[in-house]
Amino acid sequence: MELLSSNKSQGGVQGVYRHASEVTGTDMTFSAFVPEHAPGAKLPVLWFLSGLTCTHANVTEKGEYRAACARHGVILVAPDTSPRGPDVPDDEAYDFGQGAGFYLDATEAPWAARFRMRSYVEQELPALVGAEFPADMGRQGITGHSMGGHGALTIGLRHPERFRSVSAFSPIAAPSRVPWGEKALGGYLGADRGAWRAYDAVALIEDGARLPELLVDTGAGDPFLDTQLKPELLEAACSRAGIALTQRLQPGYDHSYYFVSTFLGDHVAWHAERLKA
């Protein structure tokens, strides 16, 4: 693991790191904020998954989470959104290819060899974080924004035994039913829609996946609200399944990090309450 940058902030350390990933066959970059803590202490971990076109840098530079993480003693880890590099397949569109990994393991050529973000986020990166940071891997939460909100919900629903808390900002709640998701899932996984269901939060809930509760914030002024996000589908699925969903439409807010940064501290506190030892 190579340290790319290190900055003191809120009494802790904000680092950016690079490592050679066996899962993707590329170098991968991620950021981690570690609050000030007593020697030998182990801190809970909150994962933040970013959205389309983003890298680790978007939330790291714009998220305004460090004060809350320092106050509550929570490590925040932000991975990249896809493998990158000249040997990695790409697409001219912003919503497919590099920067748009959708937190899945692709099965279609030419994407299958490199686009394995599900395995990277679920297996390889947690093993690295657990080995290299003062992280209590028995206390994990996960959140994310947009495509990353989709990732947080689906990963959390597939691993309820691992994550004590799951939240999201403006998630693509039912990607099988919206243009962003249909393009990505069809391109990476092929035409069999049955294979898509493992990467669709609403479908996972319909198929029996359960979490005790969810927190979701979405901007009421989000231009993608009706066409790509469809929070009403998540609300209906949670209602039928008996999942306690707190879904807040925030008046006047859009899809940007002005919105995310406003409420990310609230989410850190919400996760911290559920990640207590």
mmCIF file of C-alpha atoms in Angstrom:
data_model
loop_
_atom_site.group_PDB
_atom_site.id
_atom_site.type_symbol
_atom_site.label_atom_id
_atom_site.label_comp_id
_atom_site.label_asym_id
_atom_site.label_seq_id
_atom_site.Cartn_x
_atom_site.Cartn_y
_atom_site.Cartn_z
ATOM 1 C CA MET A 1 0.000 0.000 0.000
ATOM 2 C CA GLU A 2 1.455 3.340 -1.097
ATOM 3 C CA LEU A 3 0.685 6.583 0.711
ATOM 4 C CA LEU A 4 -0.119 9.272 -1.881
ATOM 5 C CA SER A 5 -0.976 12.100 0.509
ATOM 6 C CA SER A 6 -1.501 12.711 4.216
ATOM 7 C CA ASN A 7 -3.068 15.762 5.847
ATOM 8 C CA LYS A 8 -3.971 16.465 9.455
ATOM 9 C CA SER A 9 -7.616 17.470 9.846
ATOM 10 C CA GLN A 10 -9.925 17.740 12.863
ATOM 11 C CA GLY A 11 -7.177 16.192 14.972
ATOM 12 C CA GLY A 12 -7.017 13.084 12.778
ATOM 13 C CA VAL A 13 -5.348 12.132 9.506
ATOM 14 C CA GLN A 14 -6.841 12.233 6.042
ATOM 15 C CA GLY A 15 -4.884 9.900 3.801
ATOM 16 C CA VAL A 16 -5.054 8.850 0.165
ATOM 17 C CA TYR A 17 -3.602 5.462 -0.739
ATOM 18 C CA ARG A 18 -2.881 3.313 -3.762
ATOM 19 C CA HIS A 19 -2.435 -0.444 -3.952
ATOM 20 C CA ALA A 20 -2.196 -3.171 -6.571
ATOM 21 C CA SER A 21 -5.543 -4.951 -6.729
ATOM 22 C CA GLU A 22 -5.572 -8.647 -7.529
ATOM 23 C CA VAL A 23 -9.326 -8.465 -8.084
ATOM 24 C CA THR A 24 -9.282 -5.812 -10.824
ATOM 25 C CA GLY A 25 -5.753 -6.378 -12.072
ATOM 26 C CA THR A 26 -5.073 -2.643 -11.766
ATOM 27 C CA ASP A 27 -3.838 -0.141 -9.243
ATOM 28 C CA MET A 28 -6.723 1.132 -7.114
ATOM 29 C CA THR A 29 -6.894 4.352 -5.112
ATOM 30 C CA PHE A 30 -8.951 5.051 -2.003
ATOM 31 C CA SER A 31 -9.086 7.602 0.810
ATOM 32 C CA ALA A 32 -9.377 6.992 4.546
ATOM 33 C CA PHE A 33 -9.919 9.465 7.378
ATOM 34 C CA VAL A 34 -8.755 8.154 10.748
ATOM 35 C CA PRO A 35 -9.794 10.289 13.740
ATOM 36 C CA GLU A 36 -7.512 10.907 16.678
ATOM 37 C CA HIS A 37 -7.750 7.926 19.027
ATOM 38 C CA ALA A 38 -6.075 6.284 21.985
ATOM 39 C CA PRO A 39 -3.132 3.968 21.263
ATOM 40 C CA GLY A 40 -4.372 0.475 20.512
ATOM 41 C CA ALA A 41 -7.990 1.563 20.088
ATOM 42 C CA LYS A 42 -10.074 0.070 17.286
ATOM 43 C CA LEU A 43 -12.614 2.318 15.579
ATOM 44 C CA PRO A 44 -15.768 1.499 13.611
ATOM 45 C CA VAL A 45 -15.649 1.883 9.832
ATOM 46 C CA LEU A 46 -18.106 3.743 7.600
ATOM 47 C CA TRP A 47 -17.796 3.068 3.874
ATOM 48 C CA PHE A 48 -18.778 5.812 1.431
ATOM 49 C CA LEU A 49 -19.442 4.761 -2.174
ATOM 50 C CA SER A 50 -19.417 7.535 -4.754
ATOM 51 C CA GLY A 51 -21.532 8.112 -7.856
ATOM 52 C CA LEU A 52 -21.169 8.281 -11.614
ATOM 53 C CA THR A 53 -18.030 10.056 -12.929
ATOM 54 C CA CYS A 54 -16.609 10.341 -9.401
ATOM 55 C CA THR A 55 -13.425 9.094 -7.779
ATOM 56 C CA HIS A 56 -12.511 8.907 -4.094
ATOM 57 C CA ALA A 57 -11.679 12.609 -4.341
ATOM 58 C CA ASN A 58 -15.222 13.950 -4.641
ATOM 59 C CA VAL A 59 -16.367 13.087 -1.144
ATOM 60 C CA THR A 60 -12.866 13.503 0.293
ATOM 61 C CA GLU A 61 -12.646 17.095 -0.889
ATOM 62 C CA LYS A 62 -16.318 18.123 -0.785
ATOM 63 C CA GLY A 63 -18.025 15.858 1.739
ATOM 64 C CA GLU A 64 -17.431 17.868 4.949
ATOM 65 C CA TYR A 65 -17.571 14.702 7.069
ATOM 66 C CA ARG A 66 -14.346 14.907 9.076
ATOM 67 C CA ALA A 67 -15.660 16.972 11.977
ATOM 68 C CA ALA A 68 -18.483 14.477 12.517
ATOM 69 C CA CYS A 69 -16.145 11.493 12.165
ATOM 70 C CA ALA A 70 -13.752 13.051 14.694
ATOM 71 C CA ARG A 71 -16.599 13.779 17.114
ATOM 72 C CA HIS A 72 -17.964 10.239 16.955
ATOM 73 C CA GLY A 73 -14.699 8.332 16.465
ATOM 74 C CA VAL A 74 -15.517 6.805 13.058
ATOM 75 C CA ILE A 75 -13.112 5.926 10.237
ATOM 76 C CA LEU A 76 -14.496 6.856 6.805
ATOM 77 C CA VAL A 77 -13.182 4.957 3.775
ATOM 78 C CA ALA A 78 -13.988 6.053 0.210
ATOM 79 C CA PRO A 79 -12.970 3.758 -2.672
ATOM 80 C CA ASP A 80 -12.898 4.652 -6.352
ATOM 81 C CA THR A 81 -15.923 3.926 -8.534
ATOM 82 C CA SER A 82 -14.195 1.650 -11.067
ATOM 83 C CA PRO A 83 -10.837 0.321 -12.201
ATOM 84 C CA ARG A 84 -8.887 2.773 -14.337
ATOM 85 C CA GLY A 85 -5.971 2.837 -16.732
ATOM 86 C CA PRO A 86 -5.048 2.579 -20.415
ATOM 87 C CA ASP A 87 -5.592 -1.189 -20.412
ATOM 88 C CA VAL A 88 -9.059 -0.918 -18.832
ATOM 89 C CA PRO A 89 -12.063 -0.940 -21.203
ATOM 90 C CA ASP A 90 -13.951 2.333 -21.406
ATOM 91 C CA ASP A 91 -16.890 3.974 -23.102
ATOM 92 C CA GLU A 92 -17.386 7.502 -24.412
ATOM 93 C CA ALA A 93 -20.545 7.966 -22.323
ATOM 94 C CA TYR A 94 -20.291 9.251 -18.750
ATOM 95 C CA ASP A 95 -22.623 6.557 -17.401
ATOM 96 C CA PHE A 96 -20.742 3.453 -18.568
ATOM 97 C CA GLY A 97 -17.154 2.239 -18.382
ATOM 98 C CA GLN A 98 -14.478 3.916 -16.302
ATOM 99 C CA GLY A 99 -16.053 5.952 -13.501
ATOM 100 C CA ALA A 100 -19.240 3.899 -13.717
ATOM 101 C CA GLY A 101 -18.532 0.473 -12.231
ATOM 102 C CA PHE A 102 -21.964 0.154 -10.559
ATOM 103 C CA TYR A 103 -20.418 -1.955 -7.756
ATOM 104 C CA LEU A 104 -20.983 -5.213 -9.613
ATOM 105 C CA ASP A 105 -18.878 -8.055 -11.001
ATOM 106 C CA ALA A 106 -19.258 -7.898 -14.775
ATOM 107 C CA THR A 107 -19.779 -11.092 -16.742
ATOM 108 C CA GLU A 108 -19.777 -9.719 -20.303
ATOM 109 C CA ALA A 109 -16.743 -9.073 -22.511
ATOM 110 C CA PRO A 110 -14.723 -6.892 -22.500
ATOM 111 C CA TRP A 111 -15.718 -5.813 -18.975
ATOM 112 C CA ALA A 112 -15.518 -9.083 -17.036
ATOM 113 C CA ALA A 113 -11.744 -9.181 -16.543
ATOM 114 C CA ARG A 114 -11.437 -5.789 -14.830
ATOM 115 C CA PHE A 115 -14.874 -4.569 -13.726
ATOM 116 C CA ARG A 116 -15.172 -6.508 -10.471
ATOM 117 C CA MET A 117 -16.114 -3.737 -8.074
ATOM 118 C CA ARG A 118 -18.430 -5.977 -6.058
ATOM 119 C CA SER A 119 -15.558 -8.292 -5.121
ATOM 120 C CA TYR A 120 -13.247 -5.348 -4.578
ATOM 121 C CA VAL A 121 -15.574 -3.508 -2.185
ATOM 122 C CA GLU A 122 -16.990 -6.583 -0.463
ATOM 123 C CA GLN A 123 -13.767 -8.591 -0.073
ATOM 124 C CA GLU A 124 -10.389 -7.184 -1.100
ATOM 125 C CA LEU A 125 -10.522 -3.624 0.214
ATOM 126 C CA PRO A 126 -12.067 -4.570 3.603
ATOM 127 C CA ALA A 127 -9.282 -7.118 4.108
ATOM 128 C CA LEU A 128 -6.693 -4.424 3.392
ATOM 129 C CA VAL A 129 -8.376 -1.854 5.662
ATOM 130 C CA GLY A 130 -8.676 -4.391 8.470
ATOM 131 C CA ALA A 131 -4.978 -5.220 8.209
ATOM 132 C CA GLU A 132 -3.545 -1.713 7.784
ATOM 133 C CA PHE A 133 -5.782 0.611 9.839
ATOM 134 C CA PRO A 134 -7.031 0.706 13.448
ATOM 135 C CA ALA A 135 -10.365 -0.630 12.234
ATOM 136 C CA ASP A 136 -12.864 -2.731 14.143
ATOM 137 C CA MET A 137 -14.236 -4.786 11.249
ATOM 138 C CA GLY A 138 -16.962 -6.122 13.524
ATOM 139 C CA ARG A 139 -18.504 -2.646 13.438
ATOM 140 C CA GLN A 140 -19.122 -1.559 9.861
ATOM 141 C CA GLY A 141 -21.652 0.755 8.254
ATOM 142 C CA ILE A 142 -22.099 1.697 4.615
ATOM 143 C CA THR A 143 -23.486 4.687 2.745
ATOM 144 C CA GLY A 144 -23.142 6.244 -0.686
ATOM 145 C CA HIS A 145 -24.441 8.739 -3.213
ATOM 146 C CA SER A 146 -26.437 8.103 -6.412
ATOM 147 C CA MET A 147 -24.757 5.097 -8.100
ATOM 148 C CA GLY A 148 -22.947 4.730 -4.784
ATOM 149 C CA GLY A 149 -26.267 4.845 -2.956
ATOM 150 C CA HIS A 150 -27.325 1.935 -5.145
ATOM 151 C CA GLY A 151 -24.077 0.206 -4.176
ATOM 152 C CA ALA A 152 -24.575 0.847 -0.456
ATOM 153 C CA LEU A 153 -28.147 -0.460 -0.470
ATOM 154 C CA THR A 154 -27.406 -3.593 -2.493
ATOM 155 C CA ILE A 155 -24.209 -4.491 -0.623
ATOM 156 C CA GLY A 156 -25.928 -3.865 2.705
ATOM 157 C CA LEU A 157 -28.930 -5.988 1.727
ATOM 158 C CA ARG A 158 -26.695 -8.836 0.573
ATOM 159 C CA HIS A 159 -24.652 -8.719 3.810
ATOM 160 C CA PRO A 160 -26.935 -7.863 6.732
ATOM 161 C CA GLU A 161 -24.650 -9.838 9.048
ATOM 162 C CA ARG A 162 -21.713 -7.532 8.274
ATOM 163 C CA PHE A 163 -23.243 -4.065 8.286
ATOM 164 C CA ARG A 164 -24.869 -2.742 11.426
ATOM 165 C CA SER A 165 -26.095 0.351 9.582
ATOM 166 C CA VAL A 166 -26.988 1.208 5.975
ATOM 167 C CA SER A 167 -27.923 4.584 4.522
ATOM 168 C CA ALA A 168 -27.880 6.353 1.164
ATOM 169 C CA PHE A 169 -28.057 9.711 -0.581
ATOM 170 C CA SER A 170 -30.175 9.937 -3.745
ATOM 171 C CA PRO A 171 -29.793 6.215 -4.513
ATOM 172 C CA ILE A 172 -30.682 4.591 -7.817
ATOM 173 C CA ALA A 173 -33.163 2.453 -5.929
ATOM 174 C CA ALA A 174 -34.443 0.228 -8.752
ATOM 175 C CA PRO A 175 -31.808 0.219 -11.509
ATOM 176 C CA SER A 176 -33.612 -2.525 -13.442
ATOM 177 C CA ARG A 177 -36.390 -0.013 -14.104
ATOM 178 C CA VAL A 178 -34.504 3.175 -15.043
ATOM 179 C CA PRO A 179 -32.276 4.201 -17.997
ATOM 180 C CA TRP A 180 -28.987 4.429 -16.043
ATOM 181 C CA GLY A 181 -29.441 0.970 -14.606
ATOM 182 C CA GLU A 182 -30.800 -0.736 -17.694
ATOM 183 C CA LYS A 183 -27.796 0.462 -19.690
ATOM 184 C CA ALA A 184 -25.237 -0.546 -17.057
ATOM 185 C CA LEU A 185 -26.753 -3.855 -15.976
ATOM 186 C CA GLY A 186 -27.421 -4.921 -19.555
ATOM 187 C CA GLY A 187 -23.940 -3.935 -20.699
ATOM 188 C CA TYR A 188 -22.041 -5.521 -17.819
ATOM 189 C CA LEU A 189 -24.250 -8.557 -17.126
ATOM 190 C CA GLY A 190 -26.029 -9.323 -20.397
ATOM 191 C CA ALA A 191 -29.678 -9.586 -21.333
ATOM 192 C CA ASP A 192 -30.817 -11.992 -18.594
ATOM 193 C CA ARG A 193 -32.727 -9.720 -16.255
ATOM 194 C CA GLY A 194 -32.760 -12.421 -13.620
ATOM 195 C CA ALA A 195 -29.027 -11.836 -13.161
ATOM 196 C CA TRP A 196 -29.692 -8.142 -12.575
ATOM 197 C CA ARG A 197 -31.744 -8.697 -9.426
ATOM 198 C CA ALA A 198 -28.688 -9.122 -7.179
ATOM 199 C CA TYR A 199 -27.803 -5.508 -8.062
ATOM 200 C CA ASP A 200 -31.211 -3.917 -7.583
ATOM 201 C CA ALA A 201 -32.225 -2.891 -4.049
ATOM 202 C CA VAL A 202 -35.959 -3.079 -4.704
ATOM 203 C CA ALA A 203 -35.594 -6.498 -6.359
ATOM 204 C CA LEU A 204 -33.450 -7.793 -3.494
ATOM 205 C CA ILE A 205 -36.133 -6.768 -0.999
ATOM 206 C CA GLU A 206 -38.826 -8.368 -3.178
ATOM 207 C CA ASP A 207 -36.720 -11.558 -3.199
ATOM 208 C CA GLY A 208 -36.470 -11.675 0.591
ATOM 209 C CA ALA A 209 -33.423 -9.603 1.583
ATOM 210 C CA ARG A 210 -33.976 -7.759 4.854
ATOM 211 C CA LEU A 211 -32.408 -5.047 6.985
ATOM 212 C CA PRO A 212 -33.860 -3.738 10.242
ATOM 213 C CA GLU A 213 -33.800 -0.118 9.072
ATOM 214 C CA LEU A 214 -32.606 2.268 6.372
ATOM 215 C CA LEU A 215 -31.935 6.011 6.238
ATOM 216 C CA VAL A 216 -32.251 7.702 2.829
ATOM 217 C CA ASP A 217 -31.967 11.389 1.973
ATOM 218 C CA THR A 218 -32.819 12.748 -1.484
ATOM 219 C CA GLY A 219 -33.102 16.308 -2.712
ATOM 220 C CA ALA A 220 -36.655 17.284 -3.583
ATOM 221 C CA GLY A 221 -35.179 19.437 -6.355
ATOM 222 C CA ASP A 222 -33.045 16.624 -7.782
ATOM 223 C CA PRO A 223 -33.412 16.646 -11.593
ATOM 224 C CA PHE A 224 -33.050 12.837 -11.649
ATOM 225 C CA LEU A 225 -35.723 12.201 -9.009
ATOM 226 C CA ASP A 226 -38.523 10.941 -11.250
ATOM 227 C CA THR A 227 -36.529 9.429 -14.120
ATOM 228 C CA GLN A 228 -33.553 7.683 -12.476
ATOM 229 C CA LEU A 229 -33.956 7.504 -8.677
ATOM 230 C CA LYS A 230 -37.610 6.597 -8.081
ATOM 231 C CA PRO A 231 -37.621 6.711 -4.265
ATOM 232 C CA GLU A 232 -41.289 5.735 -4.239
ATOM 233 C CA LEU A 233 -40.358 2.216 -5.400
ATOM 234 C CA LEU A 234 -37.996 1.771 -2.458
ATOM 235 C CA GLU A 235 -40.622 3.114 -0.074
ATOM 236 C CA ALA A 236 -43.232 0.668 -1.353
ATOM 237 C CA ALA A 237 -40.845 -2.298 -1.187
ATOM 238 C CA CYS A 238 -39.773 -1.480 2.377
ATOM 239 C CA SER A 239 -43.381 -1.018 3.444
ATOM 240 C CA ARG A 240 -44.359 -4.444 2.113
ATOM 241 C CA ALA A 241 -41.272 -6.063 3.697
ATOM 242 C CA GLY A 242 -41.594 -4.416 7.101
ATOM 243 C CA ILE A 243 -38.249 -2.592 6.814
ATOM 244 C CA ALA A 244 -38.171 0.601 8.873
ATOM 245 C CA LEU A 245 -37.309 3.179 6.206
ATOM 246 C CA THR A 246 -36.657 6.797 7.107
ATOM 247 C CA GLN A 247 -36.811 8.489 3.720
ATOM 248 C CA ARG A 248 -36.478 12.264 3.681
ATOM 249 C CA LEU A 249 -37.064 14.493 0.661
ATOM 250 C CA GLN A 250 -35.029 17.596 1.448
ATOM 251 C CA PRO A 251 -36.755 20.728 0.051
ATOM 252 C CA GLY A 252 -34.704 22.793 -2.389
ATOM 253 C CA TYR A 253 -31.707 20.439 -2.591
ATOM 254 C CA ASP A 254 -30.404 18.948 -5.828
ATOM 255 C CA HIS A 255 -28.094 16.024 -6.717
ATOM 256 C CA SER A 256 -24.787 17.755 -6.006
ATOM 257 C CA TYR A 257 -22.272 17.675 -3.168
ATOM 258 C CA TYR A 258 -23.826 20.866 -1.842
ATOM 259 C CA PHE A 259 -26.660 18.529 -0.889
ATOM 260 C CA VAL A 260 -24.510 15.576 0.218
ATOM 261 C CA SER A 261 -22.205 17.695 2.368
ATOM 262 C CA THR A 262 -25.165 19.297 4.129
ATOM 263 C CA PHE A 263 -26.463 15.986 5.485
ATOM 264 C CA LEU A 264 -23.393 13.738 5.562
ATOM 265 C CA GLY A 265 -22.620 14.755 9.143
ATOM 266 C CA ASP A 266 -26.141 13.660 10.126
ATOM 267 C CA HIS A 267 -25.534 10.293 8.511
ATOM 268 C CA VAL A 268 -22.183 9.862 10.275
ATOM 269 C CA ALA A 269 -23.927 10.481 13.618
ATOM 270 C CA TRP A 270 -26.738 8.070 12.717
ATOM 271 C CA HIS A 271 -24.243 5.359 11.821
ATOM 272 C CA ALA A 272 -22.107 6.051 14.895
ATOM 273 C CA GLU A 273 -25.081 5.460 17.195
ATOM 274 C CA ARG A 274 -25.569 2.016 15.635
ATOM 275 C CA LEU A 275 -21.844 1.212 15.591
ATOM 276 C CA LYS A 276 -21.255 1.654 19.297
ATOM 277 C CA ALA A 277 -19.234 -1.136 20.898
#
